[in-house]
mmCIF file of N, CA and C in Angstrom:
data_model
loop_
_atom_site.group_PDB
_atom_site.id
_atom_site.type_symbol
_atom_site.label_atom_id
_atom_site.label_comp_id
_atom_site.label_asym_id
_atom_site.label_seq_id
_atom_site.Cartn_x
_atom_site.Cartn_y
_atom_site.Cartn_z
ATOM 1 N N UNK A 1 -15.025 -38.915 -22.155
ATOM 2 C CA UNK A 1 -14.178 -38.446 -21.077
ATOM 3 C C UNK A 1 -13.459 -39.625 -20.417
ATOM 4 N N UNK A 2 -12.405 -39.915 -20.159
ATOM 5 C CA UNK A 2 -11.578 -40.736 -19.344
ATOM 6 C C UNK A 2 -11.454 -40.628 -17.968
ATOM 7 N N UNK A 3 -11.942 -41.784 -17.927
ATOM 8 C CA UNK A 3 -12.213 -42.363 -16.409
ATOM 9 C C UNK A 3 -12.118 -43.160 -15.352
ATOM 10 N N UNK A 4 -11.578 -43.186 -14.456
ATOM 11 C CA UNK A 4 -10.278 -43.852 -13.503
ATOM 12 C C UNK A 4 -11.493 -44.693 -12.015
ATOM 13 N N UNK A 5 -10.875 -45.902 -11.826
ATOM 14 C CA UNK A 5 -11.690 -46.650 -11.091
ATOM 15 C C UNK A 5 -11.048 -47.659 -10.379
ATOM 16 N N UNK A 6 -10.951 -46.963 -9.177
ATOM 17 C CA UNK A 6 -9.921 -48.319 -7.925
ATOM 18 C C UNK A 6 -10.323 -48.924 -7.339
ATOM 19 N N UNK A 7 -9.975 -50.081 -7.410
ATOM 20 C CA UNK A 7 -11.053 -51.223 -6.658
ATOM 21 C C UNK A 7 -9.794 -51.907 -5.672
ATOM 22 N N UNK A 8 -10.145 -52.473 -4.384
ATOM 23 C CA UNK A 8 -8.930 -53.136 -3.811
ATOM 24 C C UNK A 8 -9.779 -54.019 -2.805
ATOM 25 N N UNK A 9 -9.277 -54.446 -2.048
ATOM 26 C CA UNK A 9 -9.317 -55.381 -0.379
ATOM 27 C C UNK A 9 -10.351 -54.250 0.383
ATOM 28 N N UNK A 10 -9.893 -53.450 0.661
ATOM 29 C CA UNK A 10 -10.308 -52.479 1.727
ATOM 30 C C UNK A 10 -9.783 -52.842 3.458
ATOM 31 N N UNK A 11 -9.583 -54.045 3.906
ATOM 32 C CA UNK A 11 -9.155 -54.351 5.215
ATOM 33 C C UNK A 11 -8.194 -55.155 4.854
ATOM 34 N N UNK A 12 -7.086 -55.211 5.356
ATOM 35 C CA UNK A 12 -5.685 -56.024 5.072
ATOM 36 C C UNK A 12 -4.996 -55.693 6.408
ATOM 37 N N UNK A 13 -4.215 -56.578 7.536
ATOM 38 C CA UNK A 13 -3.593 -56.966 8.263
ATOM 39 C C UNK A 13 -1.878 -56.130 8.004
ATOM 40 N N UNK A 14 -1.330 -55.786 9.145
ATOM 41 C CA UNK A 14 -0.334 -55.559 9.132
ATOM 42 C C UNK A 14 0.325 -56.735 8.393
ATOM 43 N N UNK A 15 1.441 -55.965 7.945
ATOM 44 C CA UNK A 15 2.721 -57.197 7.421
ATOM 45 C C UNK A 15 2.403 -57.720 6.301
ATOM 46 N N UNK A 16 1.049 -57.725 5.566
ATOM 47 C CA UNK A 16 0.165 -58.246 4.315
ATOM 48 C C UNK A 16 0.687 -57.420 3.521
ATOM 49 N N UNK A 17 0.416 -58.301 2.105
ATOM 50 C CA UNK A 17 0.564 -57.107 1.189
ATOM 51 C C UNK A 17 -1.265 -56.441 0.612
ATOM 52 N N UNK A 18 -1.138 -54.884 -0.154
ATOM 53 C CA UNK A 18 -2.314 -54.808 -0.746
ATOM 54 C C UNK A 18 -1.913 -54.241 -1.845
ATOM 55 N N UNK A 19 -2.602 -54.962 -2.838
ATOM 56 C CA UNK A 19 -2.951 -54.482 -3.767
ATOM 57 C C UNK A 19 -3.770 -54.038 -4.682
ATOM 58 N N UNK A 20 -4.082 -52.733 -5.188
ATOM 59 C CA UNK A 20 -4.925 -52.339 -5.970
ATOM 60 C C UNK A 20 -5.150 -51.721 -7.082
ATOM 61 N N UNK A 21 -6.143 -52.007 -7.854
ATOM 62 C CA UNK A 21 -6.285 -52.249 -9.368
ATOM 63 C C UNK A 21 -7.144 -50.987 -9.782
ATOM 64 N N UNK A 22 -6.574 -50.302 -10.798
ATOM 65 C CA UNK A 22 -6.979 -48.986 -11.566
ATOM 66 C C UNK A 22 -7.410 -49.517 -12.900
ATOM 67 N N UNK A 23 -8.705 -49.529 -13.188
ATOM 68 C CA UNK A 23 -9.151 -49.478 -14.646
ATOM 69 C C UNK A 23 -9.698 -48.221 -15.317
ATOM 70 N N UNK A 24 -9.314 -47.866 -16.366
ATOM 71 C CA UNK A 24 -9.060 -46.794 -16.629
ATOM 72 C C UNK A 24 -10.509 -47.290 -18.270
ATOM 73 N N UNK A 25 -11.106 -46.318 -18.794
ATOM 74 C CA UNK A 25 -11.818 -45.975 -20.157
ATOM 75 C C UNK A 25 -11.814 -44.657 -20.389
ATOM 76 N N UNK A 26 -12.351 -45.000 -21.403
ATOM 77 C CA UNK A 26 -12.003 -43.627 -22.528
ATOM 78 C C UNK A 26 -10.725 -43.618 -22.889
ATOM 79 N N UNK A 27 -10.161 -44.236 -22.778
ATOM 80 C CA UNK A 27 -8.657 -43.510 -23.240
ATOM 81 C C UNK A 27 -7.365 -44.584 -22.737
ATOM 82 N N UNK A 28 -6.704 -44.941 -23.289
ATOM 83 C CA UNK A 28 -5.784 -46.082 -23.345
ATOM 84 C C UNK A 28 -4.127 -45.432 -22.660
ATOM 85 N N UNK A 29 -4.138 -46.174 -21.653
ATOM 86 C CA UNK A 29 -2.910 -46.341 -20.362
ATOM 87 C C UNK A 29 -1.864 -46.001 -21.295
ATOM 88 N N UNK A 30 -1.613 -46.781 -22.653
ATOM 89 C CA UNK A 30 -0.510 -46.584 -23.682
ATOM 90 C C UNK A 30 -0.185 -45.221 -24.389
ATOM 91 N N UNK A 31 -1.186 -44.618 -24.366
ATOM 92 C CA UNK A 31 -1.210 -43.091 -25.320
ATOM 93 C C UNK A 31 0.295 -42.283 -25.058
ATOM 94 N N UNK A 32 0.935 -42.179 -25.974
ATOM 95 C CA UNK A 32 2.026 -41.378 -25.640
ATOM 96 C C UNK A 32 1.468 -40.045 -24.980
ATOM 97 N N UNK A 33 2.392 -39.347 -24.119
ATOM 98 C CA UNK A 33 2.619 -38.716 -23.231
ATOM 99 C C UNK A 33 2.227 -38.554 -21.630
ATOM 100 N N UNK A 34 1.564 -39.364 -21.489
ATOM 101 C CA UNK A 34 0.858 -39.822 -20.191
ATOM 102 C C UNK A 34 1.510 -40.688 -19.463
ATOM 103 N N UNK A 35 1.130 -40.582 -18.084
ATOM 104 C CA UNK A 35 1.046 -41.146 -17.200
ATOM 105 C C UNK A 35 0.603 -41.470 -16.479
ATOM 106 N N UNK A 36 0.761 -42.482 -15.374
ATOM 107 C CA UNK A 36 -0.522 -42.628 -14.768
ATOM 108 C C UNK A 36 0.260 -43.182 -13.009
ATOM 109 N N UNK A 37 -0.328 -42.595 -11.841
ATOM 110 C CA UNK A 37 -0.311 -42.392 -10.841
ATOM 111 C C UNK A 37 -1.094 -42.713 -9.462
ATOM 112 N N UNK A 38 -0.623 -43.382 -8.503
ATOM 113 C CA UNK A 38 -0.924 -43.919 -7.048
ATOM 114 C C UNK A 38 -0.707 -42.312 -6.444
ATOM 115 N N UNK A 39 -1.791 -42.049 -5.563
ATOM 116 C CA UNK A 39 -1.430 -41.409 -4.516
ATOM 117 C C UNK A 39 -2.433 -41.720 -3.229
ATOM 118 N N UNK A 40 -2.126 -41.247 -2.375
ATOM 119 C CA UNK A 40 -3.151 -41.625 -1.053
ATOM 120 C C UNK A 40 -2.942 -40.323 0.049
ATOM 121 N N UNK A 41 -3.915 -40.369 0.525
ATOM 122 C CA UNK A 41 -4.221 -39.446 1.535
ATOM 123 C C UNK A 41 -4.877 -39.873 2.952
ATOM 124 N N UNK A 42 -3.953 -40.267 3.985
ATOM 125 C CA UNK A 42 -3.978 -40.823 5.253
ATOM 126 C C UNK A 42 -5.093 -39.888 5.668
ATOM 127 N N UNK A 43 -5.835 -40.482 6.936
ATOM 128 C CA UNK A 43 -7.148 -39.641 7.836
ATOM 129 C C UNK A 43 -6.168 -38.225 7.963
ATOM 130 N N UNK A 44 -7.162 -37.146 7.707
ATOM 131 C CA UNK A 44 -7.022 -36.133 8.773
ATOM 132 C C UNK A 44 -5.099 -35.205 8.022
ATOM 133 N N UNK A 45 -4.599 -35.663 6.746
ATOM 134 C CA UNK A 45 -3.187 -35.672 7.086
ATOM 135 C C UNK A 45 -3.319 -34.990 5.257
ATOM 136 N N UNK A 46 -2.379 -34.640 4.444
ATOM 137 C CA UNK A 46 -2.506 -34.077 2.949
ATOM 138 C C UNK A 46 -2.308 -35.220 2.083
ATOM 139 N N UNK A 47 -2.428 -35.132 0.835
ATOM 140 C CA UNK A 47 -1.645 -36.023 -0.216
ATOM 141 C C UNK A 47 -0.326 -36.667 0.086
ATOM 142 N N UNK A 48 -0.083 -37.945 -0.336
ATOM 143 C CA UNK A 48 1.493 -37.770 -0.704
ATOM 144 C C UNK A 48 1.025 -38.811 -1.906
ATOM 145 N N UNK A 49 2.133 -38.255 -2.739
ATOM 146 C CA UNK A 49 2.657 -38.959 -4.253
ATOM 147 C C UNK A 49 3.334 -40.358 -4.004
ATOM 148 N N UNK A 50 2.675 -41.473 -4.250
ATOM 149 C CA UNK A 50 3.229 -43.196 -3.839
ATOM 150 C C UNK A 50 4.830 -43.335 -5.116
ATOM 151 N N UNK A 51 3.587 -43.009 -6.600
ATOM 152 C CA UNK A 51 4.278 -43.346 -7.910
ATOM 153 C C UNK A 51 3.466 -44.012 -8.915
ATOM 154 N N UNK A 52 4.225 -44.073 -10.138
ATOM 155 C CA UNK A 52 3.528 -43.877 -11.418
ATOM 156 C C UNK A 52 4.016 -44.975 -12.494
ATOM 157 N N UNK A 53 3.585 -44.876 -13.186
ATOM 158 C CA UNK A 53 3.787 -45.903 -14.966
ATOM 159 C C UNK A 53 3.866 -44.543 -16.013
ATOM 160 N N UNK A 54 4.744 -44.681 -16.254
ATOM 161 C CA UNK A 54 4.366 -44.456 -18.086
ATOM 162 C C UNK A 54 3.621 -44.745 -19.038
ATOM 163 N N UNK A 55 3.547 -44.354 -20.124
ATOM 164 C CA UNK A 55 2.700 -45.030 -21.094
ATOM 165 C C UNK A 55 3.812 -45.945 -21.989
ATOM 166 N N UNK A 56 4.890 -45.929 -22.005
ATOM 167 C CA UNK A 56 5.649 -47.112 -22.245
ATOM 168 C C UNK A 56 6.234 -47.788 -21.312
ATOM 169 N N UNK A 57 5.317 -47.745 -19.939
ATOM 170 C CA UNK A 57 5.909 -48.578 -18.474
ATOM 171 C C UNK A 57 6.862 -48.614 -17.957
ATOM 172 N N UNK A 58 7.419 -47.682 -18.264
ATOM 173 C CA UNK A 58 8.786 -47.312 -17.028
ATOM 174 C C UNK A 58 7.980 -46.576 -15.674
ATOM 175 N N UNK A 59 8.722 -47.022 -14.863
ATOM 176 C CA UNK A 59 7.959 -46.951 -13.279
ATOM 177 C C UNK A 59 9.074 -45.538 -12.492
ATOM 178 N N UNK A 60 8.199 -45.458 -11.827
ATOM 179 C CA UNK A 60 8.570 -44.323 -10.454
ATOM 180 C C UNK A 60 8.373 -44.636 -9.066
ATOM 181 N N UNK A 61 9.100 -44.234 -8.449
ATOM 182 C CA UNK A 61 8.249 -43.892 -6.853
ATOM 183 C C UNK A 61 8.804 -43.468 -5.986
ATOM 184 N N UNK A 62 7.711 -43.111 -4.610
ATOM 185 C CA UNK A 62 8.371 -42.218 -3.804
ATOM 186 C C UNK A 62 9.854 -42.459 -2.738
ATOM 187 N N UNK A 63 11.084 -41.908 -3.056
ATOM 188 C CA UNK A 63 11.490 -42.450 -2.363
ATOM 189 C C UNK A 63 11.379 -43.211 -0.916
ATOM 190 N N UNK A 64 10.581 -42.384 0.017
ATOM 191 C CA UNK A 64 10.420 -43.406 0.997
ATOM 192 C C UNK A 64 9.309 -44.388 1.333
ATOM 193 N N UNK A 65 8.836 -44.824 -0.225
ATOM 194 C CA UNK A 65 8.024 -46.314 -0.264
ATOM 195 C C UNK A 65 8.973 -47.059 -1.132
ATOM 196 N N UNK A 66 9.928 -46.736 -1.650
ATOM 197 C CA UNK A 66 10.366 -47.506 -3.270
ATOM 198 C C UNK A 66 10.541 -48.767 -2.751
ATOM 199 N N UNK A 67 11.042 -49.095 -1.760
ATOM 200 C CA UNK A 67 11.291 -50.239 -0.812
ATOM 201 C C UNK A 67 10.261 -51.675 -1.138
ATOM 202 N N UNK A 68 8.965 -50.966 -0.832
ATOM 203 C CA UNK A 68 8.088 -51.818 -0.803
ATOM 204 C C UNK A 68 6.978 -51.643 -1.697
ATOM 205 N N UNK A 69 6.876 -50.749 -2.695
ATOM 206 C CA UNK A 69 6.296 -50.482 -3.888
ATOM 207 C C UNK A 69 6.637 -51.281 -5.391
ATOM 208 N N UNK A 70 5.735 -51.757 -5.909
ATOM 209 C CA UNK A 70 5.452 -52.078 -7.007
ATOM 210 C C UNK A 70 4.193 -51.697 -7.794
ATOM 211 N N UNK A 71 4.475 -51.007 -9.326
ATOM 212 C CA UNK A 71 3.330 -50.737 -9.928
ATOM 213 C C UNK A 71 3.831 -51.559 -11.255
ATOM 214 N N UNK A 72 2.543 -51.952 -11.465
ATOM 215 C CA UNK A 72 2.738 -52.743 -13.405
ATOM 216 C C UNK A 72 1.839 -52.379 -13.965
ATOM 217 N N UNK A 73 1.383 -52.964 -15.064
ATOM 218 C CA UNK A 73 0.170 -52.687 -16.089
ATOM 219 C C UNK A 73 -0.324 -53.815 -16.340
ATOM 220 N N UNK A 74 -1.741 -54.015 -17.130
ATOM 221 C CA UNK A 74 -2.379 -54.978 -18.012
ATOM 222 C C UNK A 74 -2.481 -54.303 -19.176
ATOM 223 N N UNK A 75 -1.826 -54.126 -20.381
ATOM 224 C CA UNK A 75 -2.671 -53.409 -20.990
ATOM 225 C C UNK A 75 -3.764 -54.097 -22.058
ATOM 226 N N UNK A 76 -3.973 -55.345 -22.324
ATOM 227 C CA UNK A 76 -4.685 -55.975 -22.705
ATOM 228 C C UNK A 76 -6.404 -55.468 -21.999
ATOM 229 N N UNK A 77 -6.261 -55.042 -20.263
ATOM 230 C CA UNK A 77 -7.662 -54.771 -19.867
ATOM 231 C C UNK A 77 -7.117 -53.248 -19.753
ATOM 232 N N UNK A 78 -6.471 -52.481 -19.906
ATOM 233 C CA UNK A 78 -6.317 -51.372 -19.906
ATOM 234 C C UNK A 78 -6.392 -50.787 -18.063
ATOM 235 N N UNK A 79 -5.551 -51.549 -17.245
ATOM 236 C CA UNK A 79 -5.540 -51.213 -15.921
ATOM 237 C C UNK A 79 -4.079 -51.297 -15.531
ATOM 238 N N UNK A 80 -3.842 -50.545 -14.361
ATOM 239 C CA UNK A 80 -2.470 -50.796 -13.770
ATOM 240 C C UNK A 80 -2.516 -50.715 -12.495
ATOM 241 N N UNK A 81 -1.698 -51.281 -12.017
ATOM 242 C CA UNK A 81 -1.813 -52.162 -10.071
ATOM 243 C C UNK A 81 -0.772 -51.270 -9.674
ATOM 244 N N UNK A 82 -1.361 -51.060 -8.305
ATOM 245 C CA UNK A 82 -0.528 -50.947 -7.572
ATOM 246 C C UNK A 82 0.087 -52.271 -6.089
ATOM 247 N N UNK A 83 1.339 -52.468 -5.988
ATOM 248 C CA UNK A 83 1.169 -53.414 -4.582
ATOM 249 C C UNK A 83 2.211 -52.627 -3.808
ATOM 250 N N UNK A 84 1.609 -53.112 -2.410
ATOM 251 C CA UNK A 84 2.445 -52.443 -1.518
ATOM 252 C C UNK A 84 2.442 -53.397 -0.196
ATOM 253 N N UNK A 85 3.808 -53.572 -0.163
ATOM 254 C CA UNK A 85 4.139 -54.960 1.152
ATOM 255 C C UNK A 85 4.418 -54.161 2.424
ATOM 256 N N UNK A 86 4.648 -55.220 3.106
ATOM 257 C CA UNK A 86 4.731 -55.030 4.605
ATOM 258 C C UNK A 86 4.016 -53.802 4.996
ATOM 259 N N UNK A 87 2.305 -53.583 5.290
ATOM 260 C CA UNK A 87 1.903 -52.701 5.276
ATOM 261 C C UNK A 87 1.650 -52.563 6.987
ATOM 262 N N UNK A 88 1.759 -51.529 7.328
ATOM 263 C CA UNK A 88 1.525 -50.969 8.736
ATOM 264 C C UNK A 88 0.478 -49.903 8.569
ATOM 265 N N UNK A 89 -0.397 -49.829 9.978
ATOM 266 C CA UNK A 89 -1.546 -48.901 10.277
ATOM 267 C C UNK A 89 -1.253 -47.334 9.788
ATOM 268 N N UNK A 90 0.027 -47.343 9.747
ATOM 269 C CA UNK A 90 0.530 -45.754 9.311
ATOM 270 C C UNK A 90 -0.203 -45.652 7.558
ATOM 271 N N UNK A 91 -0.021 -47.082 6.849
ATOM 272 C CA UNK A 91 -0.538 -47.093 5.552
ATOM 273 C C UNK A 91 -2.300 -46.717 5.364
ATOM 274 N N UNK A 92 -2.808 -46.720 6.287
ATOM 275 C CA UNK A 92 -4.430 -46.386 6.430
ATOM 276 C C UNK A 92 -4.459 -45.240 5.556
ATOM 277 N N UNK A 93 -5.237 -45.376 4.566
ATOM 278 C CA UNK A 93 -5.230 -44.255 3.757
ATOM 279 C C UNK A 93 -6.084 -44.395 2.613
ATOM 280 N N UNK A 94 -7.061 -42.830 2.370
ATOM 281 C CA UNK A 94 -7.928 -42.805 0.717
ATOM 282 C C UNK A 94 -6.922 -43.357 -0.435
ATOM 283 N N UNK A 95 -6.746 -44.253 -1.006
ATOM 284 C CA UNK A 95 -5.868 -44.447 -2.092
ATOM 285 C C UNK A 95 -6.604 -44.255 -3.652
ATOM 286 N N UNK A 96 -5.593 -43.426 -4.091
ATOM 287 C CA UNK A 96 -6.385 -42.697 -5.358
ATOM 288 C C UNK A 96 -5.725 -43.089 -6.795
ATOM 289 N N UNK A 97 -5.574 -43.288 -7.922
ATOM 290 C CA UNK A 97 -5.459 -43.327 -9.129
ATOM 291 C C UNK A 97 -5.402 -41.732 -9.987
ATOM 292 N N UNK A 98 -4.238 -41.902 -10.966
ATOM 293 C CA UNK A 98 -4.622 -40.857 -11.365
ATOM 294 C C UNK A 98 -4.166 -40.329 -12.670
ATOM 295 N N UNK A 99 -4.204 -39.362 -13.939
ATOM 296 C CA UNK A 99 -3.517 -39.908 -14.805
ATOM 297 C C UNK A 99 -2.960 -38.087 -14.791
ATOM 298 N N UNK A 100 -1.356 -38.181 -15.417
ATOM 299 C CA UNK A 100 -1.008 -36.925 -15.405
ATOM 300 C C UNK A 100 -0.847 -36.556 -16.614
ATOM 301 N N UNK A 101 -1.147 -35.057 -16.990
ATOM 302 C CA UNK A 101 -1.117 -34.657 -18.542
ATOM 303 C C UNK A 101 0.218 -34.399 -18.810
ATOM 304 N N UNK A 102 0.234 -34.619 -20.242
ATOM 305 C CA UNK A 102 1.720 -34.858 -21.187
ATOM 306 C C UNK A 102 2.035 -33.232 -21.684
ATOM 307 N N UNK A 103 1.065 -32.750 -21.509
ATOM 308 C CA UNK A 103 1.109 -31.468 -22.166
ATOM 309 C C UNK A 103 1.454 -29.824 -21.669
ATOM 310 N N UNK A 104 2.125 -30.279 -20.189
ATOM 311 C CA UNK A 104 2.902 -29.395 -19.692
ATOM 312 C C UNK A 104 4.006 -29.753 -19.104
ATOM 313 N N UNK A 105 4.538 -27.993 -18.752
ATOM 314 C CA UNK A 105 6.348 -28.252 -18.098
ATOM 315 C C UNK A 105 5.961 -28.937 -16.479
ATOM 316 N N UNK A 106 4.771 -28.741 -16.127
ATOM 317 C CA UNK A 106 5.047 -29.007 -15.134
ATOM 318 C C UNK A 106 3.911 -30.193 -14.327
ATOM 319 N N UNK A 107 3.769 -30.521 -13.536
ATOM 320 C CA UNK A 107 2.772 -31.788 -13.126
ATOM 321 C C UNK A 107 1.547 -31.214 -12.855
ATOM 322 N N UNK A 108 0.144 -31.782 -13.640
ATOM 323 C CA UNK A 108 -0.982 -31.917 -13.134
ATOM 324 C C UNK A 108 -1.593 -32.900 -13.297
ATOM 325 N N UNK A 109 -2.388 -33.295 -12.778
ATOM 326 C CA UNK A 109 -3.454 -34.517 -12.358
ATOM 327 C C UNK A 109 -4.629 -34.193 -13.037
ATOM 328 N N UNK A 110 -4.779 -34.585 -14.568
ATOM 329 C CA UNK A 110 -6.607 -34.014 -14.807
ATOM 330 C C UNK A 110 -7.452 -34.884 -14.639
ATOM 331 N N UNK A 111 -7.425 -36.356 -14.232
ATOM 332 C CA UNK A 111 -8.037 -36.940 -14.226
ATOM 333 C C UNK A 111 -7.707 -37.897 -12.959
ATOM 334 N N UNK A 112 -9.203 -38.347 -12.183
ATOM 335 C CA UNK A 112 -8.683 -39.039 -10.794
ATOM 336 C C UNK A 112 -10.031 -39.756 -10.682
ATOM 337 N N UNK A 113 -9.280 -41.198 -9.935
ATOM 338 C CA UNK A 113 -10.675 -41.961 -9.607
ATOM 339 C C UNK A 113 -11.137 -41.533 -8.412
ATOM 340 N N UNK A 114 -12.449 -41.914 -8.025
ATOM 341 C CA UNK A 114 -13.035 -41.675 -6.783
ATOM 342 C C UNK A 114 -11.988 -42.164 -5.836
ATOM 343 N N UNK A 115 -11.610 -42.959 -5.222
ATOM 344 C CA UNK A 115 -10.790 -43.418 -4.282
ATOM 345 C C UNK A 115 -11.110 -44.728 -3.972
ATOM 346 N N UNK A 116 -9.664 -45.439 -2.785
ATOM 347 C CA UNK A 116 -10.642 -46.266 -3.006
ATOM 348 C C UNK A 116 -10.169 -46.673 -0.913
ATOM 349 N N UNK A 117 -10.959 -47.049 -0.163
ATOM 350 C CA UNK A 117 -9.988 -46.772 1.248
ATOM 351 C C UNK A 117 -9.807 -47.737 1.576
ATOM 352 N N UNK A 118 -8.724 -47.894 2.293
ATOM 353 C CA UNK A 118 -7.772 -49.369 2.876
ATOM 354 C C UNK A 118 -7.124 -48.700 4.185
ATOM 355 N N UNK A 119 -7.464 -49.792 5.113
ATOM 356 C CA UNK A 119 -7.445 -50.068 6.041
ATOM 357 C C UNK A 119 -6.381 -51.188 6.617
ATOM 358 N N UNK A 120 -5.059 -50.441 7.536
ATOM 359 C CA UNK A 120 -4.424 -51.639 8.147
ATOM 360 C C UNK A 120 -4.449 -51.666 9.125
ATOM 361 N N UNK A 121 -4.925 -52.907 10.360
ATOM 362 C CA UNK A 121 -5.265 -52.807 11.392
ATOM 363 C C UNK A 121 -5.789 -54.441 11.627
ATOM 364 N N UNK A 122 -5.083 -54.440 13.110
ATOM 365 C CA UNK A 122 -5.247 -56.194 13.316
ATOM 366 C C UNK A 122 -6.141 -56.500 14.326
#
């Protein structure tokens, strides 16, 4: 079974950047039709969609992070980062990993890491 694992900082300062690292097994970041996905979920507030990689690494994201979003890959360790600059307390949030299936018209998430939580606050 393929299995998703975010590891990061957890406390980071306004204005810092954070970044955090998805290692993924069972199953290789590269596999055609997949993708793979940042999302986070602030205290108390729903999902929102950050953005994603491909499995041939073309990138996405939400328009109102694209600004300060960057995602890449390793695929040598089979992980992909997320970074995100100039972060403000509004960024406090479960940040999740996630990979989306190739095999429909429309978006689902079958696979998600535990989370991982970050904290901005000075």
């Amino acid at each position: 079974q393929v299995q998703l694992q975010e590891s990061g900082p957890g406390l980071v300062k306004p204005s810092q950047t954070v970044s955090l690292t998805c290692t993924v097994s069972g199953g290789s970041i590269t596999t055609n039709s997949y993708h793979w996905h940042w999302i986070r979920q602030p205290p108390g507030k729903g999902l929102e969609w950050i953005g994603s990689i491909g499995y041939s690494g073309t990138t996405y994201y939400s328009p109102s992070l694209k600004s300060r979003t960057s995602i890449s890959r390793d695929t040598s360790k089979n992980q992909f980062t997320l970074q995100l600059n100039s972060v403000t307390p509004e960024d406090t949030a479960v940040y999740y990993c996630a990979r989306e299936s190739g095999d429909n018209s429309y978006t689902i998430y079958d696979y998600w890491g535990q989370g991982t939580q970050v904290a901005v606050s000075s």
